[in-house]
Short mmCIF file of C-alpha atoms in Angstrom, two decimals:
data_model
loop_
_atom_site.label_atom_id
_atom_site.label_comp_id
_atom_site.label_asym_id
_atom_site.label_seq_id
_atom_site.Cartn_x
_atom_site.Cartn_y
_atom_site.Cartn_z
CA MET E 1 2.62 3.26 -65.62
CA LYS E 2 -0.55 1.04 -65.99
CA MET E 3 1.23 -1.87 -63.90
CA SER E 4 2.64 0.35 -61.46
CA LEU E 5 -0.91 2.28 -60.81
CA GLU E 6 -2.48 -1.17 -60.41
CA LEU E 7 0.32 -2.79 -57.80
CA PHE E 8 -0.37 0.30 -56.00
CA LEU E 9 -4.10 0.12 -56.14
CA TYR E 10 -3.53 -3.65 -54.83
CA PHE E 11 -1.29 -2.28 -52.16
CA CYS E 12 -3.69 0.01 -51.00
CA ILE E 13 -6.73 -2.56 -50.84
CA ILE E 14 -4.52 -4.79 -48.79
CA CYS E 15 -3.19 -2.04 -46.02
CA ASN E 16 -7.09 -1.00 -45.65
CA ILE E 17 -8.45 -4.60 -45.22
CA GLY E 18 -5.21 -6.15 -42.89
CA ALA E 19 -4.57 -2.39 -40.89
CA PRO E 20 -7.61 -2.94 -38.62
CA PHE E 21 -6.28 -6.27 -37.74
CA ALA E 22 -2.86 -5.15 -37.10
CA LEU E 23 -4.50 -2.65 -34.83
CA ASP E 24 -6.58 -5.27 -33.06
CA PHE E 25 -3.41 -7.32 -32.31
CA LEU E 26 -1.07 -4.80 -31.59
CA LEU E 27 -2.77 -2.03 -29.80
CA LYS E 28 -5.45 -3.28 -27.32
CA THR E 29 -8.20 -1.09 -25.92
CA ARG E 30 -7.18 -2.11 -22.15
CA PHE E 31 -4.20 -3.59 -20.07
CA GLU E 32 -4.65 -7.39 -20.20
CA HIS E 33 -2.94 -9.65 -18.05
CA TYR E 34 -3.70 -13.57 -17.67
CA GLY E 35 -4.07 -15.29 -14.47
CA LYS E 36 -4.00 -14.19 -10.71
CA VAL E 37 -1.68 -11.32 -9.90
CA GLU E 38 1.52 -12.67 -8.16
CA ASP E 39 1.09 -12.60 -4.12
CA ILE E 40 -2.63 -11.61 -4.08
CA CYS E 41 -5.51 -14.17 -4.69
CA ALA E 42 -7.21 -12.03 -7.41
CA SER E 43 -7.01 -11.67 -10.90
CA ILE E 44 -6.76 -8.46 -12.87
CA ASP E 45 -10.34 -8.67 -14.20
CA ASP E 46 -11.45 -9.33 -10.89
CA LEU E 47 -10.26 -6.06 -9.69
CA ARG E 48 -10.95 -4.18 -12.36
CA GLU E 49 -14.64 -5.34 -12.11
CA SER E 50 -14.73 -4.26 -8.25
CA ASN E 51 -13.04 -0.84 -9.24
CA ASN E 52 -15.54 -0.52 -12.00
CA GLN E 53 -18.38 -1.12 -9.30
CA GLN E 54 -17.23 1.44 -6.95
CA ILE E 55 -15.50 4.27 -8.86
CA ASP E 56 -18.19 6.39 -8.95
CA ALA E 57 -19.36 6.55 -5.62
CA LEU E 58 -15.47 7.09 -4.64
CA SER E 59 -15.42 9.90 -6.83
CA GLN E 60 -18.42 11.50 -5.49
CA LEU E 61 -17.14 10.94 -1.90
CA SER E 62 -13.84 13.02 -2.60
CA ASN E 63 -16.30 16.14 -3.32
CA THR E 64 -17.91 15.85 0.34
CA THR E 65 -16.85 18.30 2.89
CA PHE E 66 -15.45 15.63 5.14
CA PHE E 67 -13.19 13.88 2.60
CA LYS E 68 -11.83 17.06 0.60
CA ILE E 69 -10.43 18.86 3.63
CA PHE E 70 -6.94 17.73 4.56
CA ARG E 71 -4.46 18.61 7.47
CA VAL E 72 -1.05 18.68 6.61
CA ASN E 73 2.27 20.10 7.80
CA LEU E 74 3.87 21.67 4.69
CA ASN E 75 6.91 23.34 6.68
CA ALA E 76 8.07 20.25 8.24
CA GLU E 77 12.02 19.74 7.75
CA CYS E 78 13.45 17.63 5.12
CA PRO E 79 15.51 15.18 6.72
CA ILE E 80 17.69 14.36 3.81
CA TRP E 81 19.18 17.73 2.14
CA ALA E 82 18.67 21.37 1.80
CA LYS E 83 15.84 22.43 -0.11
CA GLN E 84 16.48 23.20 -3.69
CA SER E 85 14.52 25.17 -6.40
CA ILE E 86 13.80 22.65 -8.80
CA CYS E 87 10.03 23.41 -9.58
CA THR E 88 9.69 24.94 -13.40
CA SER E 89 6.38 26.61 -12.67
CA LYS E 90 5.60 28.23 -9.00
CA SER E 91 2.35 29.14 -10.02
CA ARG E 92 1.39 25.43 -10.51
CA CYS E 93 3.65 24.19 -7.57
CA GLU E 94 2.04 26.41 -4.82
CA SER E 95 -0.71 24.83 -2.53
CA CYS E 96 -3.90 26.44 -1.69
CA VAL E 97 -4.47 26.48 1.79
CA CYS E 98 -8.05 26.66 3.25
CA ASP E 99 -9.82 29.79 4.57
CA GLU E 100 -11.12 29.45 8.05
CA ALA E 101 -14.51 29.33 6.71
CA GLU E 102 -13.86 26.58 4.60
CA VAL E 103 -12.90 24.13 7.49
CA PRO E 104 -15.74 22.77 9.52
CA VAL E 105 -16.16 24.83 12.86
CA LYS E 106 -15.73 22.03 15.12
CA TRP E 107 -12.31 21.26 13.66
CA ARG E 108 -10.88 25.02 13.62
CA ASP E 109 -9.65 25.26 17.06
CA GLU E 110 -9.30 21.51 18.41
CA TYR E 111 -5.57 21.42 17.72
CA LYS E 112 -4.69 24.55 19.65
CA LEU E 113 -7.07 23.25 22.67
CA LYS E 114 -4.92 19.84 22.30
CA ASN E 115 -1.86 21.83 22.93
CA ILE E 116 0.36 19.50 20.70
CA SER E 117 3.75 19.85 20.25
CA SER E 118 5.58 20.73 17.15
CA PRO E 119 7.26 17.97 15.03
CA VAL E 120 10.30 16.55 16.03
CA VAL E 121 13.51 17.64 14.14
CA ILE E 122 14.99 14.34 12.55
CA ASP E 123 18.62 13.89 12.78
CA ARG E 124 19.86 13.69 9.21
CA GLU E 125 22.55 11.06 9.85
CA PHE E 126 19.94 8.57 11.27
CA VAL E 127 17.11 8.75 9.23
CA ARG E 128 17.39 5.68 7.73
CA GLU E 129 18.09 3.72 11.29
CA TRP E 130 14.84 5.96 12.76
CA LYS E 131 13.04 4.40 16.06
CA ASP E 132 10.55 6.12 18.16
CA ASN E 133 12.56 7.08 21.03
CA GLY E 134 14.76 4.36 20.78
CA LYS E 135 12.02 1.88 21.28
CA LYS E 136 10.89 -1.00 18.60
CA LEU E 137 7.91 0.03 16.54
CA ASP E 138 4.85 -1.99 17.63
CA GLN E 139 2.56 -0.70 15.01
CA PHE E 140 2.42 0.68 11.42
CA TYR E 141 1.88 4.64 11.28
CA VAL E 142 3.47 7.56 9.37
CA GLU E 143 4.81 11.00 10.71
CA GLU E 144 2.08 12.76 12.38
CA ASP E 145 0.70 15.70 10.63
CA GLU E 146 -2.00 16.30 13.02
CA ASN E 147 -0.10 19.10 15.16
CA LYS E 148 -0.28 22.70 15.40
CA GLU E 149 2.37 23.58 12.79
CA GLY E 150 -0.35 21.80 10.33
CA VAL E 151 -2.69 23.59 7.91
CA TYR E 152 -5.92 22.74 6.22
CA VAL E 153 -5.87 22.60 2.44
CA ASN E 154 -8.77 21.57 0.06
CA LEU E 155 -8.03 18.47 -1.86
CA LYS E 156 -10.19 19.76 -4.93
CA LEU E 157 -7.95 22.69 -5.09
CA ASN E 158 -4.65 20.87 -4.50
CA ALA E 159 -5.14 18.28 -7.20
CA GLU E 160 -2.38 15.81 -8.35
CA SER E 161 -1.57 17.11 -12.05
CA TYR E 162 1.58 17.75 -13.61
CA THR E 163 3.32 21.03 -12.32
CA GLY E 164 6.87 20.58 -14.26
CA TYR E 165 8.21 19.52 -10.81
CA GLN E 166 11.20 17.19 -11.26
CA GLY E 167 10.96 14.69 -8.51
CA GLN E 168 13.62 12.01 -9.42
CA SER E 169 15.82 13.01 -6.72
CA ILE E 170 13.01 11.91 -4.15
CA TRP E 171 12.11 8.75 -5.85
CA GLY E 172 16.00 8.05 -6.33
CA HIS E 173 16.39 8.25 -2.63
CA ILE E 174 13.51 6.25 -1.89
CA TYR E 175 14.59 3.53 -4.24
CA ARG E 176 18.32 3.26 -3.26
CA GLU E 177 17.85 3.55 0.62
CA ASN E 178 14.17 2.82 1.52
CA ILE E 179 13.03 -0.53 0.00
CA PHE E 180 14.48 -4.03 0.33
CA LYS E 181 17.33 -4.51 -1.89
CA GLY E 182 17.54 -7.81 -4.44
CA ALA E 183 15.75 -9.40 -7.28
CA LEU E 184 11.81 -9.66 -6.77
CA GLU E 185 12.03 -13.55 -7.21
CA ASP E 186 14.65 -13.67 -4.34
CA LEU E 187 12.76 -11.63 -1.78
CA SER E 188 10.67 -12.76 0.75
CA LEU E 189 7.02 -12.26 0.73
CA GLU E 190 6.95 -9.42 3.07
CA GLU E 191 9.94 -7.53 1.43
CA ARG E 192 8.15 -7.70 -2.05
CA THR E 193 5.01 -6.45 -0.43
CA LEU E 194 6.84 -3.33 0.38
CA ASN E 195 8.64 -2.88 -2.87
CA ARG E 196 5.55 -3.65 -4.93
CA MET E 197 3.50 -1.36 -2.71
CA ILE E 198 6.16 1.72 -3.32
CA SER E 199 6.27 0.70 -7.13
CA GLY E 200 2.30 0.85 -7.02
CA LEU E 201 2.16 4.14 -5.47
CA HIS E 202 4.90 5.67 -7.74
CA THR E 203 2.96 4.09 -10.82
CA SER E 204 -0.32 6.18 -9.79
CA ILE E 205 1.60 9.27 -9.28
CA SER E 206 3.00 9.07 -12.66
CA ILE E 207 -0.39 8.09 -14.55
CA HIS E 208 -2.13 11.14 -12.49
CA VAL E 209 0.84 13.63 -13.98
CA SER E 210 -0.01 11.80 -17.37
CA TRP E 211 -3.34 12.26 -17.26
CA PHE E 212 -4.06 15.87 -16.04
CA PHE E 213 -0.87 17.07 -18.16
CA ARG E 214 -0.55 20.65 -19.10
CA ASN E 215 2.65 21.68 -21.04
CA ASN E 216 3.79 25.41 -20.76
CA GLN E 217 1.65 26.97 -23.69
CA ALA E 218 -1.42 25.30 -22.61
CA SER E 219 -4.28 26.29 -20.68
CA GLU E 220 -6.22 23.11 -20.13
CA LYS E 221 -5.09 19.82 -18.68
CA ARG E 222 -5.33 16.91 -21.10
CA PRO E 223 -4.15 13.20 -21.22
CA ASN E 224 -0.62 12.83 -22.40
CA PHE E 225 -0.57 9.15 -23.64
CA LYS E 226 2.87 9.31 -24.97
CA LEU E 227 4.16 10.52 -21.66
CA PHE E 228 2.06 7.67 -19.72
CA PHE E 229 3.47 4.97 -22.08
CA GLU E 230 6.87 6.31 -21.73
CA LYS E 231 6.48 6.29 -17.74
CA VAL E 232 4.22 3.16 -17.24
CA GLY E 233 2.24 1.80 -19.82
CA ASN E 234 5.17 -0.11 -21.43
CA TYR E 235 6.19 -1.74 -18.24
CA PRO E 236 3.50 -4.34 -17.42
CA SER E 237 5.01 -4.90 -14.00
CA ARG E 238 4.64 -1.54 -13.03
CA ILE E 239 0.54 -1.64 -13.50
CA GLU E 240 0.82 -4.85 -11.91
CA ASN E 241 1.93 -3.16 -8.81
CA LEU E 242 -0.65 -0.58 -8.90
CA TYR E 243 -3.26 -3.38 -8.87
CA PHE E 244 -1.38 -4.96 -5.94
CA LEU E 245 -1.79 -1.58 -4.18
CA TYR E 246 -5.19 -1.56 -4.78
CA SER E 247 -5.82 -4.99 -3.43
CA ILE E 248 -4.17 -3.95 -0.57
CA LEU E 249 -6.24 -0.57 0.14
CA LEU E 250 -9.23 -2.64 -0.83
CA ARG E 251 -8.61 -5.37 1.55
CA ALA E 252 -8.02 -2.48 4.51
CA PHE E 253 -11.69 -0.85 3.12
CA ASN E 254 -13.33 -3.95 3.60
CA ARG E 255 -11.61 -4.68 7.06
CA ALA E 256 -12.61 -1.74 8.27
CA SER E 257 -15.99 -1.37 6.78
CA HIS E 258 -17.81 -1.61 10.12
CA VAL E 259 -15.38 1.54 11.54
CA ILE E 260 -15.82 3.44 8.47
CA GLN E 261 -19.66 2.96 8.18
CA ASN E 262 -20.23 4.07 11.68
CA TYR E 263 -17.48 7.16 11.60
CA ASP E 264 -18.79 10.29 12.71
CA TYR E 265 -18.51 12.32 9.35
CA GLU E 266 -20.74 15.71 10.96
CA THR E 267 -19.02 19.02 9.66
CA GLY E 268 -21.94 21.25 9.99
CA ASP E 269 -22.87 20.80 6.22
CA LEU E 270 -26.02 18.96 6.69
CA LYS E 271 -26.30 18.25 2.99
CA SER E 272 -22.71 17.04 2.61
CA ASP E 273 -23.15 14.89 5.75
CA ILE E 274 -25.71 13.40 4.84
CA ALA E 275 -24.36 12.37 1.27
CA THR E 276 -21.29 11.24 2.60
CA ASN E 277 -23.20 8.61 4.79
CA GLU E 278 -25.38 7.50 1.86
CA ILE E 279 -22.25 7.17 -0.49
CA ILE E 280 -20.04 5.29 2.36
CA ASN E 281 -23.21 2.97 3.00
CA ARG E 282 -23.62 2.29 -0.70
CA LEU E 283 -19.70 1.35 -1.04
CA ILE E 284 -19.90 -1.09 1.62
CA GLN E 285 -22.96 -2.51 -0.35
CA LEU E 286 -21.18 -2.71 -3.55
CA ARG E 287 -18.21 -4.63 -2.62
CA ASN E 288 -17.48 -7.54 -4.74
CA PRO E 289 -17.94 -10.78 -3.06
CA GLU E 290 -14.90 -12.18 -5.35
CA CYS E 291 -12.81 -9.31 -4.06
CA GLN E 292 -13.49 -9.41 -0.25
CA ASN E 293 -9.90 -10.85 0.37
CA PRO E 294 -7.69 -10.00 -2.65
CA PHE E 295 -4.71 -9.44 -0.37
CA ARG E 296 -3.99 -12.28 2.24
CA GLU E 297 -2.29 -10.11 5.46
CA ASP E 298 -2.41 -13.20 7.67
CA GLU E 299 0.24 -14.89 5.58
CA LEU E 300 2.68 -11.88 6.41
CA PHE E 301 4.72 -11.76 9.57
CA ASN E 302 3.19 -14.76 10.93
CA ASP E 303 6.00 -16.08 13.21
CA VAL E 304 8.46 -14.74 15.12
CA THR E 305 11.44 -14.98 12.66
CA LYS E 306 9.84 -12.12 10.76
CA ASP E 307 9.95 -9.72 13.56
CA SER E 308 13.46 -7.93 12.11
CA VAL E 309 11.79 -7.54 8.63
CA LYS E 310 8.67 -6.19 10.11
CA GLN E 311 10.84 -3.65 12.08
CA GLN E 312 12.82 -2.98 8.83
CA PHE E 313 9.63 -2.71 6.91
CA MET E 314 7.94 -0.02 9.25
CA THR E 315 11.09 2.06 9.28
CA TYR E 316 11.13 2.32 5.64
CA VAL E 317 7.50 3.39 5.96
CA GLN E 318 8.21 5.95 8.24
CA ASN E 319 11.11 7.40 6.57
CA ILE E 320 9.39 7.42 3.12
CA SER E 321 6.59 9.79 4.92
CA ARG E 322 9.69 11.87 6.06
CA ILE E 323 11.16 12.00 2.89
CA MET E 324 8.09 13.42 1.19
CA ASN E 325 8.74 16.51 3.49
CA CYS E 326 11.62 17.28 1.03
CA GLU E 327 8.93 17.72 -2.16
CA GLU E 328 9.72 21.58 -3.16
CA CYS E 329 6.35 21.49 -5.09
CA GLN E 330 3.83 22.14 -2.17
CA ILE E 331 1.15 20.44 -4.49
CA CYS E 332 3.22 17.47 -4.86
CA LYS E 333 4.04 17.38 -1.19
CA VAL E 334 0.57 17.61 -0.23
CA ASN E 335 -0.53 14.79 -2.48
CA GLY E 336 2.95 12.65 -1.46
CA LYS E 337 2.08 13.00 2.06
CA LEU E 338 -1.34 12.34 2.09
CA GLN E 339 -0.81 9.20 -0.24
CA ILE E 340 2.10 7.81 2.25
CA TYR E 341 -0.31 8.67 5.04
CA GLY E 342 -2.96 6.82 3.78
CA ILE E 343 -0.86 3.60 2.77
CA GLY E 344 0.47 3.77 6.41
CA THR E 345 -3.25 4.01 7.88
CA ALA E 346 -4.40 1.06 5.57
CA LEU E 347 -1.01 -1.11 7.15
CA LYS E 348 -2.06 -0.18 10.65
CA ILE E 349 -5.71 -1.52 9.78
CA LEU E 350 -4.13 -4.87 8.31
CA PHE E 351 -1.50 -4.99 10.85
CA PRO E 352 -2.79 -3.78 14.37
CA GLN E 353 -1.01 -3.74 17.63
CA LYS E 354 -0.86 -7.03 19.40
CA GLY E 355 -3.73 -7.39 21.54
CA LYS E 356 -5.91 -5.17 19.31
CA ASP E 357 -7.01 -7.88 16.61
CA ASN E 358 -10.41 -6.64 16.42
CA ILE E 359 -10.79 -3.98 14.46
CA THR E 360 -13.12 -2.09 16.67
CA ASP E 361 -10.11 -1.67 18.99
CA ILE E 362 -8.04 0.32 16.29
CA ASP E 363 -8.29 4.02 17.05
CA ILE E 364 -8.54 5.60 13.26
CA LYS E 365 -8.22 9.17 13.36
CA ARG E 366 -10.25 11.74 11.26
CA ASN E 367 -7.25 12.60 9.44
CA GLU E 368 -6.06 8.93 9.11
CA LEU E 369 -9.26 8.05 7.44
CA ILE E 370 -9.52 11.10 5.39
CA ALA E 371 -6.02 9.99 3.89
CA PHE E 372 -6.54 6.40 3.32
CA VAL E 373 -9.75 7.25 1.76
CA ASN E 374 -8.45 9.48 -0.43
CA THR E 375 -5.57 7.24 -1.46
CA PHE E 376 -7.87 4.57 -2.05
CA ILE E 377 -9.99 7.07 -4.53
CA LYS E 378 -6.45 7.99 -6.38
CA ILE E 379 -5.43 4.51 -6.78
CA SER E 380 -9.05 3.65 -7.96
CA GLN E 381 -9.02 6.45 -10.50
CA SER E 382 -5.52 5.79 -11.53
CA ILE E 383 -6.69 1.81 -12.62
CA LYS E 384 -9.43 3.38 -14.59
CA PHE E 385 -6.98 5.79 -16.29
CA VAL E 386 -4.83 2.73 -17.52
CA ASP E 387 -7.41 1.46 -19.64
CA GLU E 388 -8.39 4.97 -20.59
CA PHE E 389 -4.85 5.44 -22.06
CA PHE E 390 -4.75 2.45 -24.02
CA LYS E 391 -7.97 3.52 -25.65
CA LEU E 392 -6.33 6.85 -26.60
CA ARG E 393 -3.38 5.22 -27.83
CA ARG E 394 -5.59 3.34 -30.14
CA ALA E 395 -8.00 5.97 -31.09
CA TYR E 396 -4.61 7.89 -31.93
CA TYR E 397 -3.44 5.30 -34.18
CA GLU E 398 -6.89 4.62 -35.74
CA ASN E 399 -7.03 8.08 -36.84
CA MET E 400 -3.77 7.88 -37.94
CA PHE E 401 -4.74 5.19 -40.38
CA ILE E 402 -7.59 6.70 -41.60
CA ASN E 403 -5.95 10.12 -42.33
CA ILE E 404 -2.97 8.06 -44.01
CA SER E 405 -5.76 6.10 -45.85
CA LEU E 406 -7.71 9.28 -46.90
CA ALA E 407 -4.11 10.63 -48.42
CA LEU E 408 -3.69 7.59 -50.16
CA LEU E 409 -7.17 7.51 -51.72
CA CYS E 410 -6.64 11.34 -52.46
CA LEU E 411 -3.27 10.13 -54.15
CA LEU E 412 -4.98 7.45 -55.87
CA ILE E 413 -7.62 9.52 -57.13
CA PHE E 414 -4.92 12.02 -58.42
CA LEU E 415 -3.02 9.28 -59.89
CA TRP E 416 -5.79 7.94 -61.98
CA VAL E 417 -7.16 11.62 -62.94
CA ALA E 418 -3.22 12.39 -64.15
CA LYS E 419 -3.44 8.89 -66.28
CA LYS E 420 -6.73 9.88 -67.83
CA VAL E 421 -5.49 13.31 -68.48
CA ASN E 422 -2.46 11.74 -69.99
CA GLN E 423 -4.12 9.51 -71.91
CA HIS E 424 -6.53 12.38 -73.50
CA LEU E 425 -3.38 14.49 -74.18
CA GLU E 426 -1.71 11.46 -75.87
CA THR E 427 -4.94 10.85 -78.02
CA GLY E 428 -5.07 14.52 -78.92
CA PHE E 429 -1.55 14.77 -79.81
CA LYS E 430 -1.74 11.63 -81.79
CA ARG E 431 -4.77 13.00 -83.83
CA LYS E 432 -2.69 16.26 -84.51
CA PHE E 433 0.09 14.26 -85.53
CA ASP E 434 -1.74 12.38 -87.83
CA VAL E 435 -3.28 15.31 -89.51
CA ILE E 436 -0.27 16.68 -89.74
CA LYS E 437 1.41 13.98 -91.39
CA ARG E 438 -1.45 13.44 -93.95
CA TYR E 439 -1.04 17.27 -94.73
CA ASP E 440 2.82 16.72 -95.22
CA ARG E 441 1.61 13.67 -97.56
CA LEU E 442 -0.54 15.57 -99.94
CA ILE E 443 2.04 18.43 -100.30
CA ASN E 444 4.23 16.04 -101.42
CA LEU E 445 1.75 14.53 -103.69
CA ASN E 446 1.37 17.96 -105.20
CA LYS E 447 4.58 18.64 -105.56
CA ILE E 448 5.35 15.27 -107.33
CA ASP E 449 2.46 16.13 -109.74
#
């Protein structure tokens, strides 16, 4: 008993000394990647530093009137299959459309005045081979949501979060039909760019779903780090692709900074309009010199032999924007269409039409800018959430270790007390036994006498 207790004591001491070192080695407090990210000229640390400098201002920007009101067509036809009811919670899937009073006065009637036609109905058989009226696409853009069929939504009331909707069929169709096929190392730079960009978007959406998670019993949303590591954290390449997408959006923001800085942000809400301009100016000043050009767009589509790849690239982007119409969950649809619209705008900035190489020649519509900036905000938040999830996992296992240590300590104390009690009882019994033996001896002596 004594030897076993001593061995158990030594075991507890070793565990308490060694466990923190094991936690440090096995469970990092942030995502670690050494060297530059493949296909871009920046490291994870450079991009993380850039994001840390800008994220607070970006988050503030998302609360301004101009950037929280987005126009989207929620009734566009799904080009690939009949709609199915696969959302587990209607209350969480339904979007919140703006009241007229929420929409800036100058925005309310402009689409009626423009007499814009309804969205084009897509032939399901030719969705993968879509071309703009049979002509070659000459610039990046996505399905037009700025039409009379669209509605205004408040993005703050339609935040990306866990709704219970299962979107595997959407992503399955995207990955099967609308990315370039083959091993990543066998693809060209242009082909890798599309595939990694879409993977980065999927990663970001999974991160937001994990961060703003709510199960059927809980009323509040809270991070679910186990879901994060199941979907993202255990796959470093997915996090690298998130940073890759961030580098594209950061480069587009830097390239269009003059246009963004001088855009008309008037909404009629004077306080918000002033704040919008101040935050934009601050963001322009916060740019990290080491991350001015993390993504080198001039290395893509730089000779005529790549025209066919560019056409296929643009077609895939266009198709993906239309596949988002197949989302049964309206909140998911709002955020999916917003982000692919934002990515399309970033590509439009980086790869303009021929003859419009000067950024000031590019016509960026209001809804495009809103989509682009909000997409940049979401990807920026996802990068921050990644490291927060690593910290949450570390804290969870640290608490588990502390609880186990306390339990072992309590067990150790219990065994020590039990040992002392046992020793005390053994001593008492021994004394009683000795008294009885002496008493018996006296009785026997008396009998002999």
